[in-house]
CSV table of C-alpha atoms and ligand atoms in Angstrom, one decimal:
chain,number,residue,atom,x,y,z
A,1,MET,CA,117.2,68.5,112.1
A,2,PRO,CA,118.7,68.1,115.9
A,3,GLU,CA,116.0,67.9,118.5
A,4,ASN,CA,116.3,71.3,120.8
A,5,THR,CA,116.5,73.9,118.6
A,6,LEU,CA,113.9,76.3,117.6
A,7,SER,CA,114.4,77.2,113.9
A,8,VAL,CA,113.6,81.0,113.4
A,9,THR,CA,113.0,82.0,109.5
A,10,ASP,CA,113.6,85.7,108.7
A,11,ASN,CA,111.4,86.6,106.6
A,12,ARG,CA,113.6,90.2,105.8
A,13,THR,CA,116.4,87.4,104.1
A,14,GLY,CA,114.2,84.3,104.0
A,15,LYS,CA,117.3,82.6,106.4
A,16,THR,CA,116.9,80.2,108.9
A,17,TYR,CA,118.4,79.5,112.1
A,18,GLN,CA,118.9,77.1,114.5
A,19,LEU,CA,119.1,77.6,118.1
A,20,PRO,CA,119.8,76.1,120.9
A,21,ILE,CA,116.7,75.6,123.5
A,22,GLU,CA,118.0,74.6,127.3
A,23,HIS,CA,116.3,74.3,130.4
A,24,GLY,CA,113.4,76.2,128.4
A,25,ALA,CA,115.3,79.3,127.2
A,26,ILE,CA,117.2,80.1,124.2
A,27,ARG,CA,119.6,82.5,124.9
A,28,ALA,CA,118.7,85.7,123.4
A,29,LEU,CA,122.9,86.7,122.7
A,30,ASP,CA,122.0,83.8,119.6
A,31,LEU,CA,119.4,86.3,118.2
A,32,ARG,CA,122.0,88.8,117.2
A,33,GLN,CA,123.2,86.7,115.0
A,34,ILE,CA,120.1,87.4,112.7
A,35,LYS,CA,121.3,90.0,110.8
A,36,LEU,CA,120.1,92.2,107.5
A,37,ASP,CA,123.4,92.4,106.5
A,38,ALA,CA,127.4,92.6,107.8
A,39,ASP,CA,126.6,96.0,109.2
A,40,ASP,CA,123.5,95.5,110.8
A,41,PHE,CA,123.8,95.4,114.9
A,42,GLY,CA,122.0,91.7,114.8
A,43,LEU,CA,118.1,90.9,116.3
A,44,MET,CA,117.6,91.4,119.8
A,45,SER,CA,114.7,91.0,122.2
A,46,TYR,CA,112.7,93.6,123.6
A,47,ASP,CA,111.3,93.2,126.9
A,48,PRO,CA,110.0,96.2,128.7
A,49,ALA,CA,110.1,95.2,132.6
A,50,PHE,CA,111.5,91.6,131.8
A,51,THR,CA,108.3,89.9,132.1
A,52,ASN,CA,110.0,86.8,129.4
A,53,THR,CA,113.5,87.4,130.2
A,54,ALA,CA,115.5,84.8,132.6
A,55,CYS,CA,118.0,86.7,134.0
A,56,THR,CA,119.8,83.6,135.9
A,57,ARG,CA,120.3,80.6,136.8
A,58,SER,CA,118.8,80.0,140.4
A,59,THR,CA,119.3,77.2,142.5
A,60,ILE,CA,117.4,79.1,145.0
A,61,THR,CA,113.9,79.2,145.5
A,62,TYR,CA,110.8,77.6,142.8
A,63,VAL,CA,107.8,79.4,142.4
A,64,ASP,CA,105.2,77.8,140.0
A,65,GLY,CA,102.6,81.0,139.4
A,66,GLU,CA,100.0,78.8,137.8
A,67,LYS,CA,99.8,76.1,140.3
A,68,GLY,CA,100.2,78.7,144.0
A,69,ILE,CA,103.6,76.4,144.7
A,70,LEU,CA,106.7,78.2,146.7
A,71,ARG,CA,109.6,76.2,147.9
A,72,TYR,CA,113.1,77.3,148.9
A,73,ARG,CA,115.8,74.7,147.9
A,74,GLY,CA,113.4,72.1,147.2
A,75,TYR,CA,111.4,72.7,150.5
A,76,PRO,CA,107.4,73.2,150.4
A,77,ILE,CA,107.0,76.9,152.0
A,78,GLU,CA,103.8,75.5,153.7
A,79,GLN,CA,106.6,72.5,155.8
A,80,LEU,CA,108.7,75.1,156.5
A,81,ALA,CA,106.4,77.0,157.9
A,82,GLU,CA,104.7,74.4,160.0
A,83,SER,CA,108.1,73.2,161.2
A,84,SER,CA,110.8,75.3,160.9
A,85,THR,CA,112.2,78.4,162.1
A,86,PHE,CA,113.3,81.8,160.8
A,87,LEU,CA,117.1,81.4,160.8
A,88,GLU,CA,116.9,77.7,160.2
A,89,VAL,CA,115.1,78.5,156.9
A,90,ALA,CA,117.8,81.8,156.1
A,91,TYR,CA,120.6,78.7,156.8
A,92,LEU,CA,118.9,76.5,154.4
A,93,ILE,CA,118.2,79.9,152.2
A,94,LEU,CA,121.7,80.8,152.0
A,95,HIS,CA,123.4,77.1,152.5
A,96,GLY,CA,121.5,75.2,150.8
A,97,GLU,CA,120.8,72.2,152.4
A,98,LEU,CA,119.1,72.9,156.3
A,99,PRO,CA,121.6,72.7,159.3
A,100,ASP,CA,122.1,69.4,161.5
A,101,SER,CA,122.2,70.6,165.7
A,102,ALA,CA,125.5,71.8,165.9
A,103,GLN,CA,125.5,73.1,162.6
A,104,LEU,CA,122.2,75.2,163.6
A,105,ARG,CA,123.4,76.3,166.9
A,106,ALA,CA,127.0,77.9,165.7
A,107,TRP,CA,124.3,79.8,163.2
A,108,THR,CA,122.4,80.7,165.9
A,109,ASP,CA,124.8,82.2,168.0
A,110,ASP,CA,126.6,84.1,165.4
A,111,ILE,CA,123.7,86.0,164.3
A,112,ILE,CA,122.5,86.6,168.1
A,113,HIS,CA,125.5,87.9,168.8
A,114,HIS,CA,126.1,90.7,166.4
A,115,THR,CA,123.3,92.0,166.9
A,116,PHE,CA,123.9,95.3,168.0
A,117,LEU,CA,124.7,98.4,166.0
A,118,HIS,CA,128.2,101.2,166.6
A,119,GLU,CA,127.2,103.4,168.9
A,120,ASN,CA,128.2,105.9,165.9
A,121,ILE,CA,124.8,104.5,164.1
A,122,LYS,CA,122.5,105.2,167.0
A,123,THR,CA,124.0,108.9,166.2
A,124,LEU,CA,123.4,109.3,163.1
A,125,MET,CA,119.9,107.4,163.2
A,126,GLU,CA,119.5,110.1,166.0
A,127,ALA,CA,119.8,113.1,163.6
A,128,PHE,CA,116.7,112.4,161.1
A,129,ARG,CA,113.7,114.4,161.3
A,130,TYR,CA,111.2,113.3,164.6
A,131,ASP,CA,108.4,112.0,162.1
A,132,ALA,CA,111.3,110.3,159.9
A,133,HIS,CA,109.4,107.3,157.6
A,134,PRO,CA,111.2,104.4,159.6
A,135,MET,CA,111.4,102.6,155.4
A,136,GLY,CA,113.6,105.4,155.0
A,137,MET,CA,115.8,105.3,157.9
A,138,PHE,CA,116.1,101.5,157.7
A,139,ILE,CA,117.8,101.8,153.9
A,140,SER,CA,119.8,104.8,154.7
A,141,THR,CA,121.1,103.8,157.9
A,142,VAL,CA,121.8,99.9,155.6
A,143,ALA,CA,123.8,102.0,153.3
A,144,ALA,CA,125.9,103.6,156.7
A,145,LEU,CA,126.9,100.1,157.3
A,146,SER,CA,128.6,100.2,154.0
A,147,THR,CA,130.9,102.7,155.6
A,148,PHE,CA,131.9,101.5,159.5
A,149,TYR,CA,132.9,98.3,157.9
A,150,PRO,CA,136.0,98.8,155.6
A,151,GLU,CA,137.0,95.2,155.0
A,152,ALA,CA,133.6,94.0,152.9
A,153,PRO,CA,134.1,95.0,149.3
A,154,ASP,CA,136.6,91.9,150.0
A,155,ILE,CA,133.0,90.0,148.5
A,156,PHE,CA,135.7,87.3,146.8
A,157,ASN,CA,136.8,86.0,149.8
A,158,LEU,CA,134.5,84.1,151.3
A,159,GLU,CA,135.3,84.1,154.8
A,160,ASN,CA,135.1,87.8,154.4
A,161,ARG,CA,131.5,87.3,152.8
A,162,MET,CA,130.1,84.5,155.6
A,163,TYR,CA,130.7,88.1,157.9
A,164,GLN,CA,129.1,90.5,156.1
A,165,ILE,CA,126.3,87.9,155.8
A,166,LYS,CA,126.2,87.0,159.0
A,167,ARG,CA,126.4,90.9,160.3
A,168,LEU,CA,123.9,92.0,158.2
A,169,ILE,CA,121.0,89.2,159.0
A,170,ALA,CA,121.7,90.3,162.2
A,171,LYS,CA,122.2,93.8,162.8
A,172,VAL,CA,118.9,94.6,160.4
A,173,PRO,CA,115.9,93.5,163.0
A,174,THR,CA,118.4,96.3,165.4
A,175,ILE,CA,118.0,98.9,162.5
A,176,ALA,CA,114.4,98.3,162.1
A,177,ALA,CA,113.4,98.3,165.7
A,178,PHE,CA,115.4,101.8,166.6
A,179,SER,CA,114.2,103.2,163.2
A,180,TYR,CA,110.4,102.7,164.9
A,181,ARG,CA,111.1,104.1,168.2
A,182,HIS,CA,113.0,107.0,166.5
A,183,SER,CA,109.6,107.9,164.7
A,184,ARG,CA,107.7,106.6,168.7
A,185,GLY,CA,110.7,109.5,170.2
A,186,LEU,CA,111.5,106.3,172.4
A,187,PRO,CA,114.3,106.0,173.5
A,188,TYR,CA,116.3,102.9,171.7
A,189,VAL,CA,116.4,99.5,173.2
A,190,TYR,CA,119.1,97.5,172.5
A,191,PRO,CA,119.6,93.5,172.2
A,192,ASP,CA,119.1,90.5,174.4
A,193,ASN,CA,121.1,88.1,173.3
A,194,ASP,CA,119.3,85.3,175.2
A,195,LEU,CA,115.9,85.6,173.3
A,196,SER,CA,115.2,84.1,169.7
A,197,PHE,CA,115.8,85.8,166.9
A,198,THR,CA,112.2,86.6,166.3
A,199,GLY,CA,111.4,87.5,170.1
A,200,ASN,CA,114.6,90.2,170.3
A,201,PHE,CA,112.9,91.6,167.9
A,202,LEU,CA,109.9,91.7,169.2
A,203,SER,CA,111.8,93.6,173.4
A,204,MET,CA,113.9,95.8,170.9
A,205,MET,CA,110.4,97.7,169.8
A,206,PHE,CA,108.3,97.1,172.7
A,207,LYS,CA,110.2,97.2,175.9
A,208,MET,CA,109.5,100.1,178.1
A,209,SER,CA,110.0,100.6,181.8
A,210,GLU,CA,110.0,96.2,182.3
A,211,ALA,CA,113.8,95.0,183.7
A,212,ARG,CA,113.3,92.1,180.6
A,213,TYR,CA,110.2,92.4,178.6
A,214,LYS,CA,108.0,89.0,178.5
A,215,VAL,CA,107.7,88.0,174.5
A,216,PRO,CA,104.4,86.8,173.8
A,217,PRO,CA,104.7,83.4,172.2
A,218,ALA,CA,101.9,83.5,170.0
A,219,LEU,CA,103.5,86.9,168.9
A,220,GLU,CA,107.0,85.3,168.7
A,221,HIS,CA,105.5,82.8,165.9
A,222,ALA,CA,103.3,84.2,164.2
A,223,LEU,CA,106.0,87.0,163.1
A,224,ASP,CA,108.4,84.4,162.8
A,225,VAL,CA,106.4,82.3,160.3
A,226,LEU,CA,105.8,85.8,158.7
A,227,PHE,CA,109.8,86.4,157.9
A,228,ILE,CA,109.4,82.4,156.8
A,229,LEU,CA,107.3,83.4,154.2
A,230,HIS,CA,109.0,86.3,153.0
A,231,ALA,CA,112.5,85.0,153.0
A,232,ASP,CA,112.7,85.2,149.6
A,233,HIS,CA,111.0,84.9,146.3
A,234,GLU,CA,113.2,84.4,143.4
A,235,GLN,CA,113.6,87.7,140.6
A,236,ASN,CA,111.8,90.3,142.0
A,237,CYS,CA,111.9,93.9,141.3
A,238,SER,CA,114.0,94.6,144.6
A,239,THR,CA,116.4,90.9,144.1
A,240,ASN,CA,116.7,92.2,140.4
A,241,THR,CA,118.0,95.8,142.3
A,242,MET,CA,120.0,93.9,144.2
A,243,ARG,CA,121.5,91.9,141.9
A,244,SER,CA,122.5,94.6,139.6
A,245,ILE,CA,124.0,97.1,141.7
A,246,GLY,CA,125.9,93.5,142.7
A,247,SER,CA,126.9,93.3,139.3
A,248,SER,CA,129.3,96.5,139.6
A,249,GLN,CA,130.4,94.3,142.8
A,250,PRO,CA,130.5,97.3,145.2
A,251,ASP,CA,129.8,96.0,148.9
A,252,PRO,CA,127.0,94.1,150.2
A,253,TYR,CA,125.3,97.1,152.4
A,254,SER,CA,125.6,99.3,149.8
A,255,ALA,CA,124.0,97.0,146.9
A,256,LEU,CA,121.6,95.6,150.5
A,257,ALA,CA,120.3,99.3,150.9
A,258,GLY,CA,119.7,99.7,146.9
A,259,ALA,CA,117.5,96.1,147.4
A,260,ALA,CA,115.4,97.9,150.6
A,261,ALA,CA,114.7,101.0,147.8
A,262,ALA,CA,113.3,98.7,145.8
A,263,LEU,CA,111.0,96.6,148.5
A,264,TYR,CA,109.8,100.1,149.1
A,265,GLY,CA,107.5,101.0,146.0
A,266,PRO,CA,104.1,100.3,146.7
A,267,LEU,CA,104.0,97.5,143.6
A,268,HIS,CA,106.4,95.9,145.9
A,269,GLY,CA,106.8,95.4,149.9
A,270,GLY,CA,105.2,99.3,150.3
A,271,ALA,CA,101.7,97.4,149.1
A,272,ASN,CA,100.8,95.8,152.7
A,273,GLU,CA,101.3,99.7,153.8
A,274,ALA,CA,99.0,100.6,151.1
A,275,VAL,CA,96.7,97.6,151.3
A,276,LEU,CA,95.7,99.2,155.1
A,277,ARG,CA,95.4,102.5,154.3
A,278,MET,CA,93.0,100.9,151.4
A,279,LEU,CA,90.8,98.9,154.6
A,280,ASN,CA,90.8,102.0,156.7
A,281,GLN,CA,89.8,104.2,153.3
A,282,ILE,CA,86.9,101.6,152.1
A,283,GLY,CA,85.7,102.2,156.0
A,284,THR,CA,82.8,99.6,156.8
A,285,VAL,CA,81.7,96.6,154.7
A,286,GLY,CA,78.9,97.7,153.2
A,287,ASP,CA,81.1,100.3,151.1
A,288,VAL,CA,83.5,97.6,150.0
A,289,ALA,CA,81.4,96.5,147.3
A,290,ASP,CA,81.1,100.6,146.0
A,291,TYR,CA,85.0,99.9,145.7
A,292,ILE,CA,85.0,97.3,143.8
A,293,ARG,CA,83.1,99.0,141.3
A,294,ARG,CA,85.8,102.1,141.4
A,295,VAL,CA,88.9,99.2,140.8
A,296,LYS,CA,86.6,98.0,137.9
A,297,ALA,CA,86.7,101.7,136.3
A,298,GLY,CA,90.5,102.0,136.7
A,299,GLU,CA,90.0,104.8,138.9
A,300,THR,CA,92.1,102.4,141.4
A,301,ARG,CA,94.0,99.6,142.9
A,302,LEU,CA,92.8,96.9,145.1
A,303,MET,CA,96.0,97.0,146.9
A,304,GLY,CA,97.5,93.3,148.5
A,305,PHE,CA,95.4,91.5,145.2
A,306,GLY,CA,97.4,90.7,141.6
A,307,HIS,CA,100.8,89.4,140.8
A,308,ARG,CA,103.8,89.1,138.1
A,309,VAL,CA,104.4,85.4,138.4
A,310,TYR,CA,101.2,83.9,140.6
A,311,LYS,CA,97.7,83.4,138.7
A,312,ASN,CA,96.7,81.0,141.5
A,313,TYR,CA,96.2,82.6,145.3
A,314,ASP,CA,99.8,83.2,146.2
A,315,PRO,CA,100.5,79.9,148.9
A,316,ARG,CA,101.9,82.1,151.4
A,317,ALA,CA,98.3,84.1,151.6
A,318,ARG,CA,96.9,81.1,152.2
A,319,ILE,CA,99.4,80.9,154.9
A,320,ILE,CA,98.6,83.7,156.6
A,321,LYS,CA,95.3,83.5,156.6
A,322,GLN,CA,95.5,81.0,159.7
A,323,VAL,CA,98.3,82.5,161.1
A,324,ALA,CA,95.9,85.8,162.0
A,325,GLU,CA,93.1,83.7,163.8
A,326,GLU,CA,96.4,82.5,166.7
A,327,VAL,CA,97.1,86.5,166.7
A,328,PHE,CA,93.9,87.9,167.0
A,329,ALA,CA,93.0,85.0,169.8
A,330,VAL,CA,96.1,86.9,171.7
A,331,THR,CA,95.1,90.2,171.1
A,332,GLY,CA,91.2,90.4,169.6
A,333,ARG,CA,89.9,90.3,165.9
A,334,ASN,CA,90.9,93.1,163.5
A,335,PRO,CA,88.1,95.0,162.7
A,336,LEU,CA,89.8,95.4,159.3
A,337,LEU,CA,89.6,91.3,158.3
A,338,ASP,CA,86.0,91.3,158.0
A,339,ILE,CA,86.4,94.7,155.0
A,340,ALA,CA,89.2,92.3,153.7
A,341,LEU,CA,87.2,89.0,154.4
A,342,GLU,CA,84.5,90.8,152.7
A,343,LEU,CA,87.0,92.1,149.1
A,344,GLU,CA,88.2,88.6,149.0
A,345,ARG,CA,85.2,87.4,148.4
A,346,ILE,CA,83.8,89.7,146.3
A,347,ALA,CA,86.5,89.6,144.7
A,348,LEU,CA,87.2,85.4,143.5
A,349,GLU,CA,83.3,85.9,142.3
A,350,ASP,CA,84.0,88.9,140.2
A,351,ASP,CA,85.1,88.4,136.4
A,352,TYR,CA,86.7,90.9,136.6
A,353,PHE,CA,89.1,89.5,138.5
A,354,VAL,CA,88.9,86.2,137.7
A,355,SER,CA,89.6,86.9,133.9
A,356,ARG,CA,92.6,88.7,134.6
A,357,LYS,CA,93.5,86.2,138.1
A,358,LEU,CA,93.8,88.3,140.4
A,359,TYR,CA,94.2,86.6,143.6
A,360,PRO,CA,95.1,88.1,147.2
A,361,ASN,CA,98.7,87.9,147.3
A,362,VAL,CA,101.1,87.9,151.0
A,363,ASP,CA,100.4,91.8,151.6
A,364,PHE,CA,96.4,91.2,152.0
A,365,TYR,CA,96.4,90.3,155.4
A,366,SER,CA,100.0,90.5,156.6
A,367,GLY,CA,99.7,94.1,157.4
A,368,ILE,CA,96.3,93.1,159.2
A,369,ILE,CA,98.3,90.7,161.2
A,370,TYR,CA,101.4,93.1,161.9
A,371,GLN,CA,98.2,96.2,163.3
A,372,ALA,CA,96.8,93.6,165.6
A,373,MET,CA,99.9,92.8,166.6
A,374,GLY,CA,100.3,96.7,168.0
A,375,ILE,CA,102.9,97.7,164.4
A,376,PRO,CA,102.4,100.9,162.5
A,377,THR,CA,101.4,100.9,159.3
A,378,THR,CA,104.6,102.6,158.9
A,379,MET,CA,106.7,99.3,159.7
A,380,PHE,CA,105.3,97.3,157.5
A,381,PRO,CA,107.8,97.4,154.5
A,382,VAL,CA,110.2,97.9,157.1
A,383,LEU,CA,109.5,94.0,158.4
A,384,PHE,CA,109.6,93.3,155.2
A,385,ALA,CA,113.0,93.9,154.1
A,386,ILE,CA,114.2,92.1,157.9
A,387,ALA,CA,112.8,88.7,156.3
A,388,ARG,CA,114.0,89.6,152.6
A,389,THR,CA,117.6,90.7,153.3
A,390,VAL,CA,117.7,86.1,153.5
A,391,GLY,CA,116.7,86.4,150.1
A,392,TRP,CA,118.6,89.3,148.7
A,393,LEU,CA,122.5,87.8,150.3
A,394,ALA,CA,121.5,84.4,149.0
A,395,GLN,CA,121.0,85.6,145.5
A,396,TRP,CA,123.7,88.1,145.3
A,397,GLN,CA,126.2,85.2,146.7
A,398,GLU,CA,125.2,83.1,143.8
A,399,LEU,CA,125.5,86.0,142.0
A,400,LEU,CA,129.1,85.5,143.2
A,401,GLN,CA,129.4,82.8,142.4
A,402,ASP,CA,128.3,82.4,139.1
A,403,PRO,CA,130.6,82.4,136.4
A,404,GLU,CA,128.3,83.9,133.4
A,405,GLN,CA,127.4,87.2,135.2
A,406,ARG,CA,129.4,89.9,134.6
A,407,ILE,CA,127.7,93.7,134.8
A,408,ALA,CA,124.0,94.2,134.2
A,409,ARG,CA,123.8,96.2,131.1
A,410,PRO,CA,120.4,95.8,129.1
A,411,ARG,CA,119.9,97.1,126.4
A,412,GLN,CA,117.1,99.6,124.4
A,413,LEU,CA,116.0,100.3,121.2
A,414,TYR,CA,116.6,103.7,120.8
A,415,LEU,CA,113.8,105.8,119.1
A,416,GLY,CA,114.9,109.5,120.1
A,417,LYS,CA,116.1,112.5,117.4
A,418,GLY,CA,119.1,111.4,115.2
A,419,HIS,CA,121.9,113.6,114.3
A,420,ARG,CA,121.7,116.8,115.0
A,421,ASP,CA,124.0,120.4,115.3
A,422,TYR,CA,124.1,122.5,118.2
A,423,LEU,CA,122.4,125.9,118.0
A,424,PRO,CA,123.2,128.7,120.2
A,425,LEU,CA,120.1,130.1,122.1
A,426,ALA,CA,120.2,132.7,120.4
A,427,GLN,CA,119.2,131.4,116.8
A,428,ARG,CA,116.5,128.6,118.9
B,1,CMC,N1,94.0,95.8,141.2
B,1,CMC,C1,92.9,95.7,139.3
B,1,CMC,N2,93.3,95.4,138.9
B,1,CMC,C2,94.3,94.3,138.4
B,1,CMC,C3,95.3,94.7,139.8
B,1,CMC,C4,94.5,94.7,141.1
B,1,CMC,N3,95.1,95.1,141.9
B,1,CMC,N4,96.9,94.3,139.4
B,1,CMC,C5,96.6,94.2,138.4
B,1,CMC,N5,95.5,94.2,137.9
B,1,CMC,C6,94.4,94.2,136.2
B,1,CMC,C7,96.0,95.8,135.2
B,1,CMC,O1,94.7,97.4,135.5
B,1,CMC,C8,95.7,94.7,134.2
B,1,CMC,O2,94.2,94.9,133.5
B,1,CMC,P1,94.6,95.1,132.0
B,1,CMC,O3,95.1,94.2,131.3
B,1,CMC,O4,92.6,95.2,132.0
B,1,CMC,O5,94.7,96.2,132.0
B,1,CMC,C9,95.8,93.1,134.5
B,1,CMC,O6,95.2,93.5,136.1
B,1,CMC,C10,97.0,92.8,134.4
B,1,CMC,O7,97.8,93.9,135.6
B,1,CMC,P2,99.0,94.2,136.1
B,1,CMC,O8,99.4,95.4,136.6
B,1,CMC,O9,99.4,94.5,133.6
B,1,CMC,O10,100.1,93.0,135.9
B,1,CMC,P3,101.9,92.8,136.8
B,1,CMC,O11,102.0,91.5,136.5
B,1,CMC,O12,102.5,94.8,135.9
B,1,CMC,O13,101.7,93.7,138.3
B,1,CMC,C11,100.9,93.6,140.5
B,1,CMC,C12,102.3,93.3,138.9
B,1,CMC,C13,101.7,93.2,141.9
B,1,CMC,C14,101.6,95.1,140.5
B,1,CMC,C15,99.8,93.9,140.1
B,1,CMC,O14,98.7,93.7,140.4
B,1,CMC,C16,99.2,95.2,141.1
B,1,CMC,O15,99.8,97.1,141.0
B,1,CMC,N6,99.1,95.3,142.5
B,1,CMC,C17,98.3,96.1,143.4
B,1,CMC,C18,100.1,96.0,144.2
B,1,CMC,C19,100.5,94.7,145.2
B,1,CMC,O16,99.3,94.3,145.9
B,1,CMC,N7,101.5,94.5,145.4
B,1,CMC,C20,102.8,93.0,146.0
B,1,CMC,C21,102.6,92.0,145.5
B,1,CMC,S1,103.5,90.6,145.8
B,1,CMC,C22,103.7,90.7,147.7
B,1,CMC,C23,105.9,91.4,146.6
B,1,CMC,O17,105.9,90.3,145.9
B,1,CMC,O18,106.3,92.9,146.7
């Protein structure tokens, strides 16, 4: 019997098959040879929500959910958060290697000089209702960008593709900040190319009448770390959407708008907004135990807890907890932190959460920091989207370079009615 194979016996026919195992997986298509007879379609695997299906080989991000490990291109997230910057990490994720100083200078320069939006985009954003959710504005505006760059669909031209990638990374903070200013009825602030990527974002968010916004260094650093932590997370819901849309080969703006829409939901990037709503709803530390009782009774969920992959403490949550202290040293302590800490303390001792391996995830503490920085809850998923744009684009690029990838098209198990004839209305 050859090693690295799986023997499968079909008890319906008594036949045995040898399926090759590569990288710890069998190919689902190898199951198709397993048939009852020549007319049979062949065996499929059934995996709603892709809980045990690898849809790609990837070299970008490594997650070990059992051990709580996250690495970008091999580098541990803890080291990147400690020593790197968001733009350097963006280069690493997209190019596979850390830049040397000339490469980093050129990359930073390129990004910073693409931060402006076409004035018509501004007009388009102005057309939204005064109280439009910034995430809705973000998704629509990113999609609208595709109409400004008619060359963008030429995705197999490497130079052109990299141009669109830089444009997107550079412009998403501007779109994000404009959507915030719009929802506040404030004038839009144009990018300041003398500031860092993160400093410029803070300036576009918070600059008022002063000639130059003074970026608070602690907040600039904290936000940069948060962007690093959110930059990629392998095949999550929104990345899968980016790849799925990307597989039909549209321009990256259209694909990225779809990915951002997938991020918006409360089970994914909208969770940080939901955490804040939950903490406000709980109200006081004394009410935490009752909330936990309701979660265990199945009446509600503990937002910011649990993860499809992490069955251990999310390493990003641990780093965010440290960042929170740095931010609170400047802004003052967010009182919601005490409720969050008490929730975490009770949950980590309670058998309901322990037995289900439910730990705080990246979104449990990030919202508390954003709120302390003066960022409203509706902006939380938008901030997530700014950082994740890098991951979406790297995964999209990997997809386009992968000769095994074709248009994404899952199968189904049809359990509906068999053939039946149409009845005219009068006979029903
Ligand atoms: N609160 C209470 N119970 C939970 C929670 C939670 N947050 N998460 C999972 N469970 C329970 C769930 O009820 C189920 O219990 P049982 O086996 O008795 O039915 C069990 O744990 C397994 O849960 P699941 O829903 O099958 O797990 P999943 O892998 O499908 O869902 C998740 C993962 C993240 C959607 C889920 O844990 C959740 O809804 N968490 C809250 C939302 C959240 O914080 N999302 C952010 C994810 S991290 C940032 C990102 O990447 O977007």
